[in-house]
Amino acid sequence: MQPRRFDISCADDIAAFDRDHLWHPYAALPSQPAPLVVESAQGARIRLADGRELVDGVSSWWTAIHGYRHPALMEAARAQMEDLAHVMFGGLTHKPAAELGALLLGILPEPLKAIFYCDSGSVAVEVAIKMAIQYWEARGRPERKRLITVRGGYHGDTFMAMSVCDPIDGMHARFRGAIPAQIFADAPRCRFGGSWDEADISSFESLAARHSDTIAAAILEPIVQAAGGMRFYHPRYLERVREVCDRCNILLILDEIATGFGRTGRLFACEHAGVAPDIMCVGKALTGGFIGMAAVIATREVADAISSAKDTPFMHGPTFMANPLACAVAAASVRLLLESPWRERVRRIEEILRTGLTPCASMPGVKEVRVLGDIGVVECERLVDRTKAIPFFAERGAWIRPFDNIIYLMPPYIIDEEDMNLLIDAVTAALREGAW
Ligand SMILES: *Cc1c(COP(=O)(O)O)cnc(C)c1O
């Protein structure tokens, strides 16, 4: 049989093929509004096939912290490719895996020592949960299999990850019967920067105590509930979660996939609370947005318990585990971050976001404006219609992708003031003109 042929030579061909054959995230087929065709990207800007340039206000879903085509990342990929693009990790190891690991252990909370590499954030969450369950199995407590979390969270799209996403806004209703039932405490109410009220922890505390015999771990996004609504909660909440977990003998998994690598003004968001987890997930910005990769890092105690169980090794092993190309780029990205003035950059972006977005708080249809580090959020009264909002932003040279009633900016750390102002002007214009 002759292969079927499709002509993909110009931007229109790409758009036509995309419309008929390519799924996009959280979309129907065809995807609405029609995806823009990208040709290349440089620094904080995405260049479209029609010649337009868009300032990336969301760092390609919070990954491209150094911007696009950073020479250090490109050089790391090029050099690694010459030696070894991939080799299986079963029974083999290599320098990029060790180098990245050494860099991570240099900056992660002290007790985290045992690294598991995987391909995506959702899988990292699956791996972290498996670790918690296998930990308790190894310690002779196989009935400890459930998870406790807080409402309003987001941990990924695979089934176990979905089970700990917000049970109302998440995908529970659509997959009813297919998602394991977990334990949900009230979402933290005390805000970051606000005052602390001890009553905030009572729901988590009482549920954890009541169900501790069957709970393997608590899982939370530290400080920032990101895709679940872009809320910033009080560090004391996280401190108290750690105390409750210790008291009830529950492992603590912190999902730093959105917050890791400087986004909130600290290298990891758990540093705001001075709390270390038993297991941590990182992803998104790990490779600076270059290529998909995530990692799960556990304490020696967790690793030792799992590893000491007779005939039960840790049961996970992705085909592309510790891909050398991804490890090399991730190592370059982490090194680049640590050598860069990221703290000052994030602080400056935070200042511009605060100055620029705060006036939006008094505009019609706006419920609240909040800023933390390189995260600026405009929460609207009602849902933002993406099919209208995205083209409106794009016409003004901004790539911004709202969700639900949230418009947010999380630009690359290297963005300049002019591009920051372009983003803020686009958001302000959309609110002023009622773009949806
Ligand atoms: C994005 C995200 C995930 C899922 O990561 P993927 O790479 O999309 O699978 C998990 N947890 C948090 C906090 C995230 O922001």
CSV table of C-alpha atoms and ligand atoms in Angstrom, one decimal:
chain,number,residue,atom,x,y,z
A,1,MET,CA,0.0,0.0,0.0
A,2,GLN,CA,1.2,3.5,-0.8
A,3,PRO,CA,1.3,5.8,2.2
A,4,ARG,CA,-1.5,8.4,2.2
A,5,ARG,CA,-0.1,11.8,1.4
A,6,PHE,CA,-0.9,15.2,3.1
A,7,ASP,CA,0.6,18.4,1.8
A,8,ILE,CA,2.1,20.3,4.7
A,9,SER,CA,4.0,23.1,3.0
A,10,CYS,CA,2.6,26.4,4.2
A,11,ALA,CA,0.9,27.8,7.4
A,12,ASP,CA,-2.5,27.2,5.9
A,13,ASP,CA,-1.7,23.5,5.4
A,14,ILE,CA,-0.6,23.2,9.0
A,15,ALA,CA,-3.8,24.9,10.2
A,16,ALA,CA,-5.9,22.7,8.0
A,17,PHE,CA,-4.2,19.4,9.1
A,18,ASP,CA,-4.4,20.6,12.7
A,19,ARG,CA,-8.1,21.3,12.5
A,20,ASP,CA,-8.9,17.8,11.1
A,21,HIS,CA,-6.4,15.6,13.0
A,22,LEU,CA,-4.6,17.1,16.0
A,23,TRP,CA,-6.0,17.1,19.6
A,24,HIS,CA,-5.0,20.0,21.8
A,25,PRO,CA,-5.0,20.2,25.6
A,26,TYR,CA,-8.5,20.2,27.1
A,27,ALA,CA,-10.1,20.7,23.7
A,28,ALA,CA,-12.5,19.2,21.2
A,29,LEU,CA,-11.5,18.3,17.7
A,30,PRO,CA,-11.3,20.8,16.0
A,31,SER,CA,-9.9,22.9,18.8
A,32,GLN,CA,-11.6,26.3,19.4
A,33,PRO,CA,-10.4,29.0,18.9
A,34,ALA,CA,-8.2,27.7,16.0
A,35,PRO,CA,-4.6,27.3,17.4
A,36,LEU,CA,-2.1,29.9,16.1
A,37,VAL,CA,0.7,28.5,14.0
A,38,VAL,CA,4.1,29.1,15.6
A,39,GLU,CA,7.2,29.3,13.6
A,40,SER,CA,9.9,30.0,16.2
A,41,ALA,CA,10.5,31.7,19.5
A,42,GLN,CA,13.2,33.9,21.0
A,43,GLY,CA,13.7,35.3,24.4
A,44,ALA,CA,10.2,36.1,25.8
A,45,ARG,CA,8.6,36.2,22.4
A,46,ILE,CA,6.8,33.7,20.2
A,47,ARG,CA,6.9,34.3,16.5
A,48,LEU,CA,3.9,33.2,14.4
A,49,ALA,CA,3.9,32.0,10.9
A,50,ASP,CA,2.1,35.1,9.8
A,51,GLY,CA,5.1,37.2,11.0
A,52,ARG,CA,3.4,38.5,14.2
A,53,GLU,CA,5.3,38.3,17.5
A,54,LEU,CA,3.6,37.6,20.8
A,55,VAL,CA,5.1,38.2,24.2
A,56,ASP,CA,4.7,35.0,26.1
A,57,GLY,CA,2.8,35.9,29.3
A,58,VAL,CA,2.6,32.4,30.6
A,59,SER,CA,6.2,31.0,29.9
A,60,SER,CA,4.7,28.1,27.9
A,61,TRP,CA,2.7,26.8,30.8
A,62,TRP,CA,5.2,28.0,33.4
A,63,THR,CA,8.1,26.2,32.0
A,64,ALA,CA,10.3,28.6,29.9
A,65,ILE,CA,11.8,30.5,32.8
A,66,HIS,CA,14.9,31.5,30.8
A,67,GLY,CA,12.9,32.4,27.7
A,68,TYR,CA,13.2,30.6,24.4
A,69,ARG,CA,16.4,29.6,22.6
A,70,HIS,CA,18.7,30.3,25.5
A,71,PRO,CA,22.2,29.6,24.2
A,72,ALA,CA,23.2,27.7,27.4
A,73,LEU,CA,20.3,25.2,27.0
A,74,MET,CA,20.9,24.9,23.3
A,75,GLU,CA,24.6,24.2,23.8
A,76,ALA,CA,23.8,21.6,26.5
A,77,ALA,CA,21.4,19.8,24.2
A,78,ARG,CA,23.8,19.9,21.2
A,79,ALA,CA,26.7,18.6,23.2
A,80,GLN,CA,24.7,15.8,24.8
A,81,MET,CA,23.2,14.8,21.4
A,82,GLU,CA,26.7,14.2,20.1
A,83,ASP,CA,27.4,11.7,22.8
A,84,LEU,CA,24.1,10.1,23.6
A,85,ALA,CA,20.6,11.2,23.0
A,86,HIS,CA,19.1,8.3,24.8
A,87,VAL,CA,19.9,5.0,26.5
A,88,MET,CA,17.6,2.9,28.7
A,89,PHE,CA,18.0,3.5,32.5
A,90,GLY,CA,17.3,-0.1,33.4
A,91,GLY,CA,20.7,-1.4,34.5
A,92,LEU,CA,22.6,1.5,32.9
A,93,THR,CA,23.5,5.0,34.2
A,94,HIS,CA,25.2,8.1,32.9
A,95,LYS,CA,26.8,11.4,33.7
A,96,PRO,CA,23.8,13.7,32.9
A,97,ALA,CA,21.6,11.8,35.4
A,98,ALA,CA,24.2,12.1,38.1
A,99,GLU,CA,25.0,15.7,37.3
A,100,LEU,CA,21.4,16.8,37.4
A,101,GLY,CA,20.9,14.8,40.6
A,102,ALA,CA,23.9,16.4,42.3
A,103,LEU,CA,22.6,19.9,41.4
A,104,LEU,CA,19.1,19.1,42.7
A,105,LEU,CA,20.4,17.7,46.0
A,106,GLY,CA,22.4,20.9,46.4
A,107,ILE,CA,19.2,23.0,46.5
A,108,LEU,CA,16.4,20.8,47.7
A,109,PRO,CA,15.4,20.7,51.4
A,110,GLU,CA,18.1,18.7,53.2
A,111,PRO,CA,16.3,15.4,54.0
A,112,LEU,CA,15.5,14.7,50.3
A,113,LYS,CA,18.0,12.3,48.9
A,114,ALA,CA,16.5,9.6,46.6
A,115,ILE,CA,15.7,10.8,43.1
A,116,PHE,CA,13.3,9.2,40.6
A,117,TYR,CA,13.3,10.7,37.1
A,118,CYS,CA,10.2,10.6,34.9
A,119,ASP,CA,8.6,12.2,31.9
A,120,SER,CA,5.8,14.5,33.1
A,121,GLY,CA,4.3,16.1,36.2
A,122,SER,CA,1.3,13.8,36.3
A,123,VAL,CA,3.5,10.8,36.3
A,124,ALA,CA,5.7,12.3,39.0
A,125,VAL,CA,2.5,12.6,41.1
A,126,GLU,CA,1.7,8.9,40.4
A,127,VAL,CA,5.2,7.9,41.3
A,128,ALA,CA,5.1,9.9,44.6
A,129,ILE,CA,1.8,8.3,45.6
A,130,LYS,CA,3.2,4.8,44.7
A,131,MET,CA,6.2,5.6,46.9
A,132,ALA,CA,3.9,6.5,49.8
A,133,ILE,CA,1.8,3.3,49.4
A,134,GLN,CA,4.8,1.1,49.1
A,135,TYR,CA,6.5,2.7,52.1
A,136,TRP,CA,3.6,1.7,54.3
A,137,GLU,CA,3.3,-1.8,52.8
A,138,ALA,CA,7.0,-2.3,53.6
A,139,ARG,CA,6.4,-1.1,57.1
A,140,GLY,CA,3.6,-3.7,57.6
A,141,ARG,CA,0.8,-1.3,57.2
A,142,PRO,CA,-0.8,-2.2,53.8
A,143,GLU,CA,-4.2,-0.7,54.8
A,144,ARG,CA,-2.6,2.7,54.5
A,145,LYS,CA,-3.5,3.5,50.9
A,146,ARG,CA,-5.6,6.6,50.9
A,147,LEU,CA,-4.6,10.2,50.4
A,148,ILE,CA,-5.6,13.3,52.2
A,149,THR,CA,-5.5,16.7,50.4
A,150,VAL,CA,-7.2,20.1,50.3
A,151,ARG,CA,-9.9,21.3,48.0
A,152,GLY,CA,-9.0,23.6,45.2
A,153,GLY,CA,-5.8,21.7,44.2
A,154,TYR,CA,-4.5,20.5,40.9
A,155,HIS,CA,-2.0,17.6,40.6
A,156,GLY,CA,-2.3,16.4,37.0
A,157,ASP,CA,-4.5,14.5,34.5
A,158,THR,CA,-3.7,10.8,35.1
A,159,PHE,CA,-6.2,8.9,37.2
A,160,MET,CA,-4.6,8.9,40.6
A,161,ALA,CA,-3.5,12.5,40.1
A,162,MET,CA,-7.1,13.4,39.1
A,163,SER,CA,-8.3,11.7,42.4
A,164,VAL,CA,-6.5,14.5,44.4
A,165,CYS,CA,-7.6,17.4,42.2
A,166,ASP,CA,-10.4,19.5,43.4
A,167,PRO,CA,-13.5,17.2,43.5
A,168,ILE,CA,-15.9,19.9,42.2
A,169,ASP,CA,-13.8,21.9,39.7
A,170,GLY,CA,-11.6,18.9,38.8
A,171,MET,CA,-12.6,16.1,36.5
A,172,HIS,CA,-14.3,13.9,39.1
A,173,ALA,CA,-17.8,14.3,37.8
A,174,ARG,CA,-16.8,13.4,34.3
A,175,PHE,CA,-15.0,10.2,35.4
A,176,ARG,CA,-17.3,9.2,38.2
A,177,GLY,CA,-16.7,5.6,39.2
A,178,ALA,CA,-13.3,5.5,37.7
A,179,ILE,CA,-11.5,7.7,40.2
A,180,PRO,CA,-10.5,6.5,43.7
A,181,ALA,CA,-12.2,8.3,46.5
A,182,GLN,CA,-9.8,10.4,48.6
A,183,ILE,CA,-10.2,12.6,51.7
A,184,PHE,CA,-10.7,16.3,51.1
A,185,ALA,CA,-10.1,18.9,53.7
A,186,ASP,CA,-11.4,22.5,53.3
A,187,ALA,CA,-9.1,24.6,51.1
A,188,PRO,CA,-6.8,27.0,53.1
A,189,ARG,CA,-8.6,30.3,53.6
A,190,CYS,CA,-5.9,32.4,55.2
A,191,ARG,CA,-4.0,34.3,52.5
A,192,PHE,CA,-0.4,34.7,51.9
A,193,GLY,CA,0.6,38.0,53.5
A,194,GLY,CA,-2.6,38.1,55.6
A,195,SER,CA,-3.2,37.2,59.2
A,196,TRP,CA,-3.2,33.6,60.4
A,197,ASP,CA,-6.3,32.0,62.0
A,198,GLU,CA,-5.8,28.7,63.7
A,199,ALA,CA,-9.3,27.6,62.7
A,200,ASP,CA,-8.0,27.4,59.1
A,201,ILE,CA,-6.2,24.1,59.8
A,202,SER,CA,-9.1,22.4,61.8
A,203,SER,CA,-10.7,20.6,58.9
A,204,PHE,CA,-7.4,19.1,57.7
A,205,GLU,CA,-6.4,18.3,61.3
A,206,SER,CA,-9.6,16.5,62.3
A,207,LEU,CA,-9.9,14.5,59.0
A,208,ALA,CA,-6.2,13.5,59.2
A,209,ALA,CA,-6.7,12.4,62.8
A,210,ARG,CA,-9.9,10.5,62.1
A,211,HIS,CA,-8.6,8.6,59.1
A,212,SER,CA,-4.9,8.3,59.9
A,213,ASP,CA,-5.0,4.5,60.1
A,214,THR,CA,-5.9,4.3,56.4
A,215,ILE,CA,-4.0,7.3,55.0
A,216,ALA,CA,-0.6,6.8,53.3
A,217,ALA,CA,0.1,10.5,52.6
A,218,ALA,CA,-1.1,14.0,52.4
A,219,ILE,CA,-0.4,15.8,49.1
A,220,LEU,CA,-0.5,19.5,48.6
A,221,GLU,CA,0.8,22.3,46.4
A,222,PRO,CA,2.9,24.4,48.7
A,223,ILE,CA,1.7,28.0,49.1
A,224,VAL,CA,0.2,28.4,45.6
A,225,GLN,CA,-2.8,26.4,44.4
A,226,ALA,CA,-2.0,27.0,40.8
A,227,ALA,CA,-4.2,25.4,38.0
A,228,GLY,CA,-6.9,24.9,40.7
A,229,GLY,CA,-7.5,28.7,40.9
A,230,MET,CA,-4.2,30.6,41.4
A,231,ARG,CA,-4.7,31.2,45.1
A,232,PHE,CA,-1.8,32.0,47.5
A,233,TYR,CA,-2.2,30.6,51.0
A,234,HIS,CA,-0.6,31.4,54.4
A,235,PRO,CA,2.7,29.6,55.0
A,236,ARG,CA,1.5,28.8,58.6
A,237,TYR,CA,-1.0,26.5,57.0
A,238,LEU,CA,1.8,24.4,55.5
A,239,GLU,CA,3.7,24.5,58.8
A,240,ARG,CA,0.6,23.1,60.5
A,241,VAL,CA,0.1,20.5,57.9
A,242,ARG,CA,3.6,19.2,58.5
A,243,GLU,CA,3.0,19.1,62.3
A,244,VAL,CA,-0.3,17.2,61.8
A,245,CYS,CA,1.3,14.7,59.4
A,246,ASP,CA,4.1,14.1,61.9
A,247,ARG,CA,1.6,13.6,64.7
A,248,CYS,CA,-0.6,11.3,62.7
A,249,ASN,CA,2.3,9.4,61.1
A,250,ILE,CA,1.3,10.5,57.6
A,251,LEU,CA,3.8,11.1,54.9
A,252,LEU,CA,3.8,14.6,53.3
A,253,ILE,CA,4.1,14.9,49.5
A,254,LEU,CA,4.7,18.4,48.3
A,255,ASP,CA,3.9,19.0,44.6
A,256,GLU,CA,6.3,21.8,43.5
A,257,ILE,CA,5.7,21.2,39.8
A,258,ALA,CA,4.2,24.7,39.4
A,259,THR,CA,6.1,26.5,42.1
A,260,GLY,CA,9.6,25.1,41.9
A,261,PHE,CA,12.7,26.9,40.6
A,262,GLY,CA,12.0,30.4,41.8
A,263,ARG,CA,8.5,31.2,40.6
A,264,THR,CA,7.3,32.4,44.0
A,265,GLY,CA,10.4,34.3,44.9
A,266,ARG,CA,12.0,31.4,46.7
A,267,LEU,CA,13.7,28.5,45.0
A,268,PHE,CA,11.0,26.2,46.2
A,269,ALA,CA,7.7,27.4,47.7
A,270,CYS,CA,8.0,25.2,50.8
A,271,GLU,CA,10.9,27.5,51.8
A,272,HIS,CA,8.3,30.2,52.6
A,273,ALA,CA,7.1,28.0,55.5
A,274,GLY,CA,10.5,26.4,56.3
A,275,VAL,CA,8.9,23.0,55.7
A,276,ALA,CA,10.5,19.9,54.2
A,277,PRO,CA,8.3,17.1,52.7
A,278,ASP,CA,9.0,13.4,52.8
A,279,ILE,CA,8.5,13.3,49.0
A,280,MET,CA,8.7,16.2,46.5
A,281,CYS,CA,7.6,16.4,42.9
A,282,VAL,CA,9.2,18.8,40.5
A,283,GLY,CA,8.6,19.3,36.8
A,284,LYS,CA,7.5,22.2,34.5
A,285,ALA,CA,10.4,24.6,34.8
A,286,LEU,CA,12.9,21.7,35.4
A,287,THR,CA,14.3,21.9,31.9
A,288,GLY,CA,13.6,25.6,31.4
A,289,GLY,CA,10.8,24.6,29.1
A,290,PHE,CA,13.1,22.8,26.7
A,291,ILE,CA,11.8,19.3,26.9
A,292,GLY,CA,9.4,17.3,29.0
A,293,MET,CA,10.8,16.0,32.3
A,294,ALA,CA,9.9,15.7,36.0
A,295,ALA,CA,11.4,14.2,39.1
A,296,VAL,CA,10.3,12.8,42.4
A,297,ILE,CA,12.7,13.1,45.3
A,298,ALA,CA,12.2,11.1,48.6
A,299,THR,CA,13.9,11.1,51.9
A,300,ARG,CA,16.4,8.4,52.7
A,301,GLU,CA,13.9,7.0,55.2
A,302,VAL,CA,11.2,6.5,52.6
A,303,ALA,CA,13.7,5.1,50.1
A,304,ASP,CA,15.2,2.7,52.7
A,305,ALA,CA,11.9,1.4,53.9
A,306,ILE,CA,10.7,0.6,50.3
A,307,SER,CA,14.1,-0.9,49.4
A,308,SER,CA,14.3,-3.1,52.5
A,309,ALA,CA,11.1,-5.0,51.8
A,310,LYS,CA,11.8,-8.5,50.6
A,311,ASP,CA,11.3,-9.1,46.8
A,312,THR,CA,9.4,-5.8,46.3
A,313,PRO,CA,11.5,-3.2,44.5
A,314,PHE,CA,9.9,0.1,43.8
A,315,MET,CA,7.4,-0.6,41.0
A,316,HIS,CA,7.7,2.1,38.4
A,317,GLY,CA,10.0,2.4,35.4
A,318,PRO,CA,9.3,4.7,32.4
A,319,THR,CA,10.9,3.6,29.1
A,320,PHE,CA,12.5,7.1,28.7
A,321,MET,CA,13.4,7.4,32.4
A,322,ALA,CA,16.4,9.8,32.9
A,323,ASN,CA,16.6,10.5,29.2
A,324,PRO,CA,20.2,11.9,28.9
A,325,LEU,CA,19.2,14.8,26.6
A,326,ALA,CA,16.5,15.9,29.1
A,327,CYS,CA,18.9,15.5,32.1
A,328,ALA,CA,21.6,17.4,30.4
A,329,VAL,CA,19.3,20.3,29.5
A,330,ALA,CA,17.8,20.3,33.0
A,331,ALA,CA,21.2,20.4,34.6
A,332,ALA,CA,22.1,23.4,32.3
A,333,SER,CA,18.8,25.1,33.2
A,334,VAL,CA,19.3,24.6,37.0
A,335,ARG,CA,22.9,25.8,36.7
A,336,LEU,CA,21.8,28.8,34.6
A,337,LEU,CA,19.2,29.7,37.2
A,338,LEU,CA,21.6,29.5,40.1
A,339,GLU,CA,24.1,31.6,38.3
A,340,SER,CA,21.6,34.2,37.2
A,341,PRO,CA,20.2,37.1,39.3
A,342,TRP,CA,16.8,35.2,39.4
A,343,ARG,CA,15.9,36.6,42.8
A,344,GLU,CA,16.2,40.2,41.7
A,345,ARG,CA,14.5,39.4,38.4
A,346,VAL,CA,11.5,37.8,40.1
A,347,ARG,CA,11.3,40.6,42.6
A,348,ARG,CA,11.3,43.2,39.8
A,349,ILE,CA,8.6,41.3,37.9
A,350,GLU,CA,6.6,41.1,41.1
A,351,GLU,CA,6.9,44.9,41.5
A,352,ILE,CA,5.8,45.6,37.9
A,353,LEU,CA,2.9,43.1,38.3
A,354,ARG,CA,1.8,44.7,41.5
A,355,THR,CA,2.0,48.3,40.1
A,356,GLY,CA,0.5,47.3,36.8
A,357,LEU,CA,-2.3,45.0,37.8
A,358,THR,CA,-3.5,46.6,41.1
A,359,PRO,CA,-5.5,49.3,39.3
A,360,CYS,CA,-7.5,46.5,37.6
A,361,ALA,CA,-9.0,45.6,41.0
A,362,SER,CA,-11.4,48.5,40.8
A,363,MET,CA,-12.5,47.8,37.2
A,364,PRO,CA,-16.0,46.4,36.6
A,365,GLY,CA,-16.1,42.6,36.5
A,366,VAL,CA,-13.0,42.2,38.6
A,367,LYS,CA,-13.3,40.3,41.9
A,368,GLU,CA,-9.7,40.5,43.0
A,369,VAL,CA,-6.1,41.1,42.0
A,370,ARG,CA,-3.2,39.2,43.7
A,371,VAL,CA,0.5,38.9,43.1
A,372,LEU,CA,3.2,36.7,44.5
A,373,GLY,CA,6.7,36.5,42.9
A,374,ASP,CA,6.4,36.0,39.2
A,375,ILE,CA,2.6,35.3,39.4
A,376,GLY,CA,0.1,38.0,38.7
A,377,VAL,CA,-3.6,37.1,38.9
A,378,VAL,CA,-6.8,39.0,38.0
A,379,GLU,CA,-9.8,37.0,39.3
A,380,CYS,CA,-12.9,38.0,37.4
A,381,GLU,CA,-16.6,37.9,38.6
A,382,ARG,CA,-17.5,35.5,35.8
A,383,LEU,CA,-16.0,33.0,33.4
A,384,VAL,CA,-13.6,34.4,30.8
A,385,ASP,CA,-14.6,33.3,27.3
A,386,ARG,CA,-11.3,32.0,25.9
A,387,THR,CA,-12.6,32.1,22.3
A,388,LYS,CA,-12.9,35.9,22.6
A,389,ALA,CA,-10.1,36.6,25.1
A,390,ILE,CA,-7.2,34.9,23.4
A,391,PRO,CA,-7.7,36.6,20.0
A,392,PHE,CA,-8.1,39.9,21.8
A,393,PHE,CA,-4.8,39.5,23.6
A,394,ALA,CA,-3.1,38.2,20.5
A,395,GLU,CA,-4.2,41.3,18.5
A,396,ARG,CA,-2.3,43.3,21.1
A,397,GLY,CA,0.8,41.2,20.9
A,398,ALA,CA,0.3,39.2,24.0
A,399,TRP,CA,0.1,35.4,24.5
A,400,ILE,CA,-2.2,35.0,27.5
A,401,ARG,CA,-4.4,32.0,28.2
A,402,PRO,CA,-7.0,32.5,30.9
A,403,PHE,CA,-8.8,29.6,32.5
A,404,ASP,CA,-12.2,29.7,34.3
A,405,ASN,CA,-12.5,33.2,35.7
A,406,ILE,CA,-8.8,33.7,36.0
A,407,ILE,CA,-6.5,35.8,33.9
A,408,TYR,CA,-2.9,35.4,35.0
A,409,LEU,CA,0.6,36.4,34.0
A,410,MET,CA,3.6,34.1,34.7
A,411,PRO,CA,6.2,35.5,32.2
A,412,PRO,CA,9.8,34.2,31.7
A,413,TYR,CA,12.2,35.6,34.3
A,414,ILE,CA,14.3,37.3,31.5
A,415,ILE,CA,11.4,39.4,30.3
A,416,ASP,CA,12.2,43.1,29.9
A,417,GLU,CA,10.1,46.0,31.1
A,418,GLU,CA,8.7,46.9,27.7
A,419,ASP,CA,7.3,43.4,27.2
A,420,MET,CA,6.0,43.4,30.8
A,421,ASN,CA,4.1,46.6,30.1
A,422,LEU,CA,2.7,45.2,26.8
A,423,LEU,CA,1.2,42.2,28.8
A,424,ILE,CA,-0.2,44.5,31.5
A,425,ASP,CA,-1.7,46.9,28.9
A,426,ALA,CA,-3.3,43.9,27.1
A,427,VAL,CA,-5.0,42.7,30.3
A,428,THR,CA,-6.1,46.2,31.3
A,429,ALA,CA,-7.5,46.8,27.8
A,430,ALA,CA,-9.4,43.5,27.9
A,431,LEU,CA,-11.0,44.4,31.2
A,432,ARG,CA,-11.8,48.0,30.2
A,433,GLU,CA,-13.3,47.0,26.9
A,434,GLY,CA,-15.1,44.0,28.3
A,435,ALA,CA,-13.5,41.7,25.7
A,436,TRP,CA,-15.7,38.7,26.5
B,1,LIG,C1,1.1,21.1,35.7
B,1,LIG,C2,1.0,20.4,37.0
B,1,LIG,C3,1.0,19.0,37.2
B,1,LIG,C4,1.0,18.1,36.0
B,1,LIG,O1,2.1,18.2,35.2
B,1,LIG,P1,2.1,17.6,33.7
B,1,LIG,O2,3.5,17.8,33.2
B,1,LIG,O3,1.2,18.5,32.9
B,1,LIG,O4,1.6,16.2,33.7
B,1,LIG,C5,1.0,18.5,38.4
B,1,LIG,N1,1.0,19.3,39.5
B,1,LIG,C6,1.0,20.6,39.4
B,1,LIG,C7,1.0,21.4,40.7
B,1,LIG,C8,1.0,21.2,38.2
B,1,LIG,O5,1.0,22.6,38.1
